[in-house]
Short mmCIF file of N, CA, C and O in Angstrom, two decimals:
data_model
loop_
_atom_site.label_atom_id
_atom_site.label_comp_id
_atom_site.label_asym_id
_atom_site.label_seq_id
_atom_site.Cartn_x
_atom_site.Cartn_y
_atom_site.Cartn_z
N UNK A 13 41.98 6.53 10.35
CA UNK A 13 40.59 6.76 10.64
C UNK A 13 39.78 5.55 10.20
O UNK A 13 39.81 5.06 9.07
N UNK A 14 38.88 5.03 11.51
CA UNK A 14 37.92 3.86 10.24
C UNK A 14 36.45 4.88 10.40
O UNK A 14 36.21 5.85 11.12
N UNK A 15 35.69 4.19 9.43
CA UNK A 15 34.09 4.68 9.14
C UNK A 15 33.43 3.14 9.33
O UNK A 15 33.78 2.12 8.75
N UNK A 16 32.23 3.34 10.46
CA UNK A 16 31.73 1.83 10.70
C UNK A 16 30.17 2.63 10.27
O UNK A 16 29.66 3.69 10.64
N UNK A 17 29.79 1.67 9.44
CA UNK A 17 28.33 1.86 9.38
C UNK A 17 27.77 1.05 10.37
O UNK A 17 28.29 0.05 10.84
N UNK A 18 26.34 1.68 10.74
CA UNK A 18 25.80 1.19 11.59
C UNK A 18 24.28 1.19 11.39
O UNK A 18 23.78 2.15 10.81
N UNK A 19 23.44 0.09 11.87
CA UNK A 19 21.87 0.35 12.21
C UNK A 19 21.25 0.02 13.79
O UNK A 19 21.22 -0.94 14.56
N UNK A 20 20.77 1.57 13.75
CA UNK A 20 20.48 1.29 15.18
C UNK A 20 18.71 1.48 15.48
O UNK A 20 17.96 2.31 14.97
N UNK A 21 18.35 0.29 16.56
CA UNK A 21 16.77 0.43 16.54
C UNK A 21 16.04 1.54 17.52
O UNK A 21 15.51 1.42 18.63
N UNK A 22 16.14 2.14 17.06
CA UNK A 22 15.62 3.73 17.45
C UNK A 22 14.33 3.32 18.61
O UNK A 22 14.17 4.13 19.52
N UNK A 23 13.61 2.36 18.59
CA UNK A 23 12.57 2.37 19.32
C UNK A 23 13.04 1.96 20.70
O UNK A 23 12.28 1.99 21.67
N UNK A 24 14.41 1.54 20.78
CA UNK A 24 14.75 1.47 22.51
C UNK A 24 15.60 2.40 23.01
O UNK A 24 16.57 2.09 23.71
N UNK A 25 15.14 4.24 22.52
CA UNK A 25 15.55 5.09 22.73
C UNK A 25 14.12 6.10 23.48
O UNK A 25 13.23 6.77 22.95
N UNK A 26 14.47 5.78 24.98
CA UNK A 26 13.34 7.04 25.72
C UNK A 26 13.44 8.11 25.63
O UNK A 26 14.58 8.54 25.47
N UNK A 27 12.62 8.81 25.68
CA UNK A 27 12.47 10.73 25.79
C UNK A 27 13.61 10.83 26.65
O UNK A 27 14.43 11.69 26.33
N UNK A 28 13.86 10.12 27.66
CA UNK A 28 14.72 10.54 28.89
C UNK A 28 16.17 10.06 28.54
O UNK A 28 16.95 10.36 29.44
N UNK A 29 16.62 9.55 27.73
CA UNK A 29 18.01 9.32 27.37
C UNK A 29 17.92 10.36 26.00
O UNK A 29 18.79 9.99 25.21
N UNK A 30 17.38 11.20 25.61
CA UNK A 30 17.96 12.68 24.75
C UNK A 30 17.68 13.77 25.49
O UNK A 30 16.61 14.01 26.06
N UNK A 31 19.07 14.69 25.47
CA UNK A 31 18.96 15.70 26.06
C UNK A 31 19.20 16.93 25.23
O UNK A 31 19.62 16.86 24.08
N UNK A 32 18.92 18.03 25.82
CA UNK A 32 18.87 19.29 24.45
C UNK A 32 20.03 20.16 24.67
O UNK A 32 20.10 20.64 25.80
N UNK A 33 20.98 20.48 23.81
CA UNK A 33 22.38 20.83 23.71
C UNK A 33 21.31 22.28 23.44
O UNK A 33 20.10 22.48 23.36
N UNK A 34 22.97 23.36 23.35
CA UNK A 34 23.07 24.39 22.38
C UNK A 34 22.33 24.49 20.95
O UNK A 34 21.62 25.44 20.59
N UNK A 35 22.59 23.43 20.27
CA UNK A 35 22.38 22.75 18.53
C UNK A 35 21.45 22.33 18.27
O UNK A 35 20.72 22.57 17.30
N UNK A 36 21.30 21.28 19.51
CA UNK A 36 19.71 20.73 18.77
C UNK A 36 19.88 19.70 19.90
O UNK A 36 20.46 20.01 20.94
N UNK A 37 19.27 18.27 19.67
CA UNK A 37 18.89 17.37 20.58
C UNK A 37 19.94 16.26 20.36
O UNK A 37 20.37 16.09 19.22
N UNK A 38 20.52 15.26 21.71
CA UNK A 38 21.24 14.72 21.40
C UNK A 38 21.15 13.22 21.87
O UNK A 38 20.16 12.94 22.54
N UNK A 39 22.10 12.18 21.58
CA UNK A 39 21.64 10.88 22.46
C UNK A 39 23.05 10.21 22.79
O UNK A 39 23.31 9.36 21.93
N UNK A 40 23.97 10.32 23.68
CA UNK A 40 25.08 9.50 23.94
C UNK A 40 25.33 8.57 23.49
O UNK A 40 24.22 8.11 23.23
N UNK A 41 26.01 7.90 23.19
CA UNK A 41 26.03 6.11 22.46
C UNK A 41 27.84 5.91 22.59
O UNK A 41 28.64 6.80 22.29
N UNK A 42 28.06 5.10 22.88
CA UNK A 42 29.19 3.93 23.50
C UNK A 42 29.07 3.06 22.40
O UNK A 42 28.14 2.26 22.38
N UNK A 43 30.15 3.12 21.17
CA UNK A 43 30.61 2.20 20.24
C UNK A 43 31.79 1.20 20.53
O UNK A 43 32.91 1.57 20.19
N UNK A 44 31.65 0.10 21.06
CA UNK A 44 32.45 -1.10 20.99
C UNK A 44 33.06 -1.72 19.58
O UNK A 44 32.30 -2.22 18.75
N UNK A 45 34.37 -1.65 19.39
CA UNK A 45 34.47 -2.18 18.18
C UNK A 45 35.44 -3.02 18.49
O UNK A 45 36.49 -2.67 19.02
N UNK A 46 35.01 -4.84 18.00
CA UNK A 46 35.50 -5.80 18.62
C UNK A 46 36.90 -6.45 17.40
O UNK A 46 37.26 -5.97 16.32
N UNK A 47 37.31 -7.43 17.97
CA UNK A 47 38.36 -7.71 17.23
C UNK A 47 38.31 -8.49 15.73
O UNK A 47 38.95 -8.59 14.69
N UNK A 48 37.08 -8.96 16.40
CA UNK A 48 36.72 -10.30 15.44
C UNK A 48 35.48 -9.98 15.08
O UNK A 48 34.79 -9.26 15.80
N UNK A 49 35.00 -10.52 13.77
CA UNK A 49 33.70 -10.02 13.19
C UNK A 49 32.88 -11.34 13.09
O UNK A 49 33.38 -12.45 12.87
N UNK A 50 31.19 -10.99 13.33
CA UNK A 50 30.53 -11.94 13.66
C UNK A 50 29.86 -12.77 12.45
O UNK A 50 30.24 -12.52 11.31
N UNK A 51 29.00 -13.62 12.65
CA UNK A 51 28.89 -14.40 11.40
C UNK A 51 27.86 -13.61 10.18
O UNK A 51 27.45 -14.06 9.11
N UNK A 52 27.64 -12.12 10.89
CA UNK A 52 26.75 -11.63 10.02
C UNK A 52 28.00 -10.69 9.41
O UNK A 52 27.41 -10.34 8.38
N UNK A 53 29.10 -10.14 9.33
CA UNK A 53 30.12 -9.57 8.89
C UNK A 53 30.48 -8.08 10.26
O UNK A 53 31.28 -7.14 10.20
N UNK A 54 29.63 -8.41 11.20
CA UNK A 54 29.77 -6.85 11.89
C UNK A 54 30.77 -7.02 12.86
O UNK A 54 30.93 -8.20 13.18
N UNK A 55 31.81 -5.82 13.67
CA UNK A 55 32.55 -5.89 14.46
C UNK A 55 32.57 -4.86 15.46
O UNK A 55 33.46 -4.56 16.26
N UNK A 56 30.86 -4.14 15.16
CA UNK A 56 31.03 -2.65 16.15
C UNK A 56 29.23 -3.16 16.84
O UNK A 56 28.37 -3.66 16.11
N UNK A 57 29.01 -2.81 18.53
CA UNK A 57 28.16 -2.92 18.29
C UNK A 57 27.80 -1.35 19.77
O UNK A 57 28.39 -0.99 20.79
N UNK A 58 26.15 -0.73 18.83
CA UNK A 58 26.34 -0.03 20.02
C UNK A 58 25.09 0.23 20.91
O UNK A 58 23.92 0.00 20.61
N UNK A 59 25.75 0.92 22.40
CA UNK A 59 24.49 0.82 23.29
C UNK A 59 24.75 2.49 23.60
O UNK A 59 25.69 3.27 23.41
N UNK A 60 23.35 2.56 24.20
CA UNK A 60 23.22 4.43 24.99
C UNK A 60 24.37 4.06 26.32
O UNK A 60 24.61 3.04 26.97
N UNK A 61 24.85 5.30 26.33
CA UNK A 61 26.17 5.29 26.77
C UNK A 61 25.52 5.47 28.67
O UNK A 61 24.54 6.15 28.97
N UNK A 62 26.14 4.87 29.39
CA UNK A 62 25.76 5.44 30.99
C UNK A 62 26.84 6.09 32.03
O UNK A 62 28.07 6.24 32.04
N UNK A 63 25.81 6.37 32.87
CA UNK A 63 26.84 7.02 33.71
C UNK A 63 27.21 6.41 34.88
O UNK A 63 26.53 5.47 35.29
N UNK A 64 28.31 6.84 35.58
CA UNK A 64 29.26 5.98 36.61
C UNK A 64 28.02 4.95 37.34
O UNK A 64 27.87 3.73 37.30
N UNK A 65 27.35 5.87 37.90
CA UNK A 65 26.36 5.81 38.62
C UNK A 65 25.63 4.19 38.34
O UNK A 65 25.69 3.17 39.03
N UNK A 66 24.95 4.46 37.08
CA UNK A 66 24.71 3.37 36.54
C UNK A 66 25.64 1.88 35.94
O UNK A 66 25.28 0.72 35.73
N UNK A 67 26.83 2.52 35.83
CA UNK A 67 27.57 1.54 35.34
C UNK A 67 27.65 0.78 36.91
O UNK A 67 27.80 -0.44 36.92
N UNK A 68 27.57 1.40 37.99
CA UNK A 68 28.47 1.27 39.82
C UNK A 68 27.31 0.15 39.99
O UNK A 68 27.61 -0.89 40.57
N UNK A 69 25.58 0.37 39.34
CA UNK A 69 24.36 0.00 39.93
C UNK A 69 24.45 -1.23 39.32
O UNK A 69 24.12 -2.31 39.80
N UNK A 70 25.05 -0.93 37.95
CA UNK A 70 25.20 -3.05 37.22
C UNK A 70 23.81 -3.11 36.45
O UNK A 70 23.21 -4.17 36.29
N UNK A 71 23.24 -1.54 35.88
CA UNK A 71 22.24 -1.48 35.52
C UNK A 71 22.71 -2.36 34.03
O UNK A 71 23.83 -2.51 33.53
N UNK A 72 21.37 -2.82 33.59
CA UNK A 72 21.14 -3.37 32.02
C UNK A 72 21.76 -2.40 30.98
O UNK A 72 21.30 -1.26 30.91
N UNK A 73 22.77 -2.78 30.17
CA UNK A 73 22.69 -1.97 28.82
C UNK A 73 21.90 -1.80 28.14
O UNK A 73 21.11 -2.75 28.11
N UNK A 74 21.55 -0.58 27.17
CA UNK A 74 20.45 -0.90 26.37
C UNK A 74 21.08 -0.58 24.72
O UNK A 74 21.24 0.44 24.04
N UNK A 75 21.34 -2.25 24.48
CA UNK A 75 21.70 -2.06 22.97
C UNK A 75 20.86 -1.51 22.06
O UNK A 75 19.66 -1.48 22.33
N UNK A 76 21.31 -1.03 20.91
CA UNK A 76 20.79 -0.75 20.42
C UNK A 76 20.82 -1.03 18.95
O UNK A 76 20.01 -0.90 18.03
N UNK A 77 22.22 -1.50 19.08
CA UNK A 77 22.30 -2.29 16.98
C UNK A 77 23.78 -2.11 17.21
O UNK A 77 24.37 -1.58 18.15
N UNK A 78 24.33 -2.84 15.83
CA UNK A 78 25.36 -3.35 15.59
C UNK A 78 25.87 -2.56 13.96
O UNK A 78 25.22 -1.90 13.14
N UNK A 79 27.53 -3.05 14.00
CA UNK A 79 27.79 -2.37 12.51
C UNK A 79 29.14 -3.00 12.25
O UNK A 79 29.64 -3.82 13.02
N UNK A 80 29.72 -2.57 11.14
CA UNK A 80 30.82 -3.08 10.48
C UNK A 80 31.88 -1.78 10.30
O UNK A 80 31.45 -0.63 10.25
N UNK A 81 32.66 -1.96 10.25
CA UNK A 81 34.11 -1.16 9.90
C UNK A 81 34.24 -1.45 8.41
O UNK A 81 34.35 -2.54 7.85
N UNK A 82 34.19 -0.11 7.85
CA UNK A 82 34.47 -0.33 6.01
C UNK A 82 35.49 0.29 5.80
O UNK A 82 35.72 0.30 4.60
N UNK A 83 36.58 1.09 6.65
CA UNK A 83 37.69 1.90 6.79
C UNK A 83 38.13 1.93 7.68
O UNK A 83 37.44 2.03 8.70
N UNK A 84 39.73 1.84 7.74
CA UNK A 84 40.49 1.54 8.40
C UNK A 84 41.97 1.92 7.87
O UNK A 84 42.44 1.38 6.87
N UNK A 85 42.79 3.08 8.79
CA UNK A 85 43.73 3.35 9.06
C UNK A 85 44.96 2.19 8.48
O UNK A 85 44.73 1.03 8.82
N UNK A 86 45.86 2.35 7.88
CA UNK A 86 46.78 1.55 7.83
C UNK A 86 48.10 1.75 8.48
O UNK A 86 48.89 2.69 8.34
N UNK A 87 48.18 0.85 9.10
CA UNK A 87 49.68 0.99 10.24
C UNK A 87 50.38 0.20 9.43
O UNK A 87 50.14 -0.93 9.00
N UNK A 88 51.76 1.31 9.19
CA UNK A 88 52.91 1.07 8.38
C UNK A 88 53.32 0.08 9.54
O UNK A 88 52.81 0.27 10.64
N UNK A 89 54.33 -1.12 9.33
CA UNK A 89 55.13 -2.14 10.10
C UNK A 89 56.23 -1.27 9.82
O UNK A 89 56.54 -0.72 8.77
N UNK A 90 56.74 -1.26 10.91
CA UNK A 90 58.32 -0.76 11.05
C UNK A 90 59.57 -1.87 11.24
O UNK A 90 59.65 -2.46 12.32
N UNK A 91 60.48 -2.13 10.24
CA UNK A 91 61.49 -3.21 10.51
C UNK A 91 62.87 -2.29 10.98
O UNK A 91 63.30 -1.16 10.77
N UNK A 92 63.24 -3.46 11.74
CA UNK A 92 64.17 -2.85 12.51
C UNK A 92 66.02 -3.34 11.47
O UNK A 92 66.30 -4.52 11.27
N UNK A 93 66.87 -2.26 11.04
CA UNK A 93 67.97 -2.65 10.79
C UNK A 93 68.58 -3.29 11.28
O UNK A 93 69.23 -2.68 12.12
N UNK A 94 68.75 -4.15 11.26
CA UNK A 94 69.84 -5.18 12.38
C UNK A 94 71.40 -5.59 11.54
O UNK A 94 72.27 -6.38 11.92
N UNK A 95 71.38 -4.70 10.24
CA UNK A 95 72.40 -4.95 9.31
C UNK A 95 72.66 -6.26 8.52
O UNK A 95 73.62 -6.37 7.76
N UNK A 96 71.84 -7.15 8.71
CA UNK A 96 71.52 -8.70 8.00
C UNK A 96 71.01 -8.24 6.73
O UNK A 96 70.10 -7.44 6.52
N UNK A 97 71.90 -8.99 5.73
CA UNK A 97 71.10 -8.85 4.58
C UNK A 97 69.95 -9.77 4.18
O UNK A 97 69.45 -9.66 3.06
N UNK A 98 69.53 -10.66 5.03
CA UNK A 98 68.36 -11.72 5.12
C UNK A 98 67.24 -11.58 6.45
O UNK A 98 66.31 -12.38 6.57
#
């Protein structure tokens, strides 16, 4: 599991990209988390998430902030026996 903190600028969020669930009110968001981290330390960055429709139209993303990974899963390396003692 990783945990990326994030800050996101709330003011390029319209009435019309939250919609009202069961629970309460909600806002889609599409987290990219890149390989390499930038010169400010971050490697996640995110935008309101779209639909086909819009992705088909080549509409503008609308970022919204960026974040870092502070947890992260560790993948055991698996070596393979090959019967070499070196």
């Amino acid at each position: 599991m990783s945990i990326i903190n994030a800050k996101l600028d709330l003011s390029k969020v319209k009435k019309t990209d939250v919609y009202k669930g069961k629970k309460g009110k909600y806002l889609s968001v599409t987290i990219f988390v890149n390989d390499e981290v930038d010169q400010y330390g971050n490697n996640a960055s995110i935008i309101i998430s779209q639909t086909k429709e819009q992705r088909d139209a080549k509409e503008p993303r609308v970022y919204l902030g960026n974040g870092a990974t502070v947890g992260a899963a560790k993948q055991e390396e698996t070596v393979a026996d090959d019967g070499l003692m070196f």
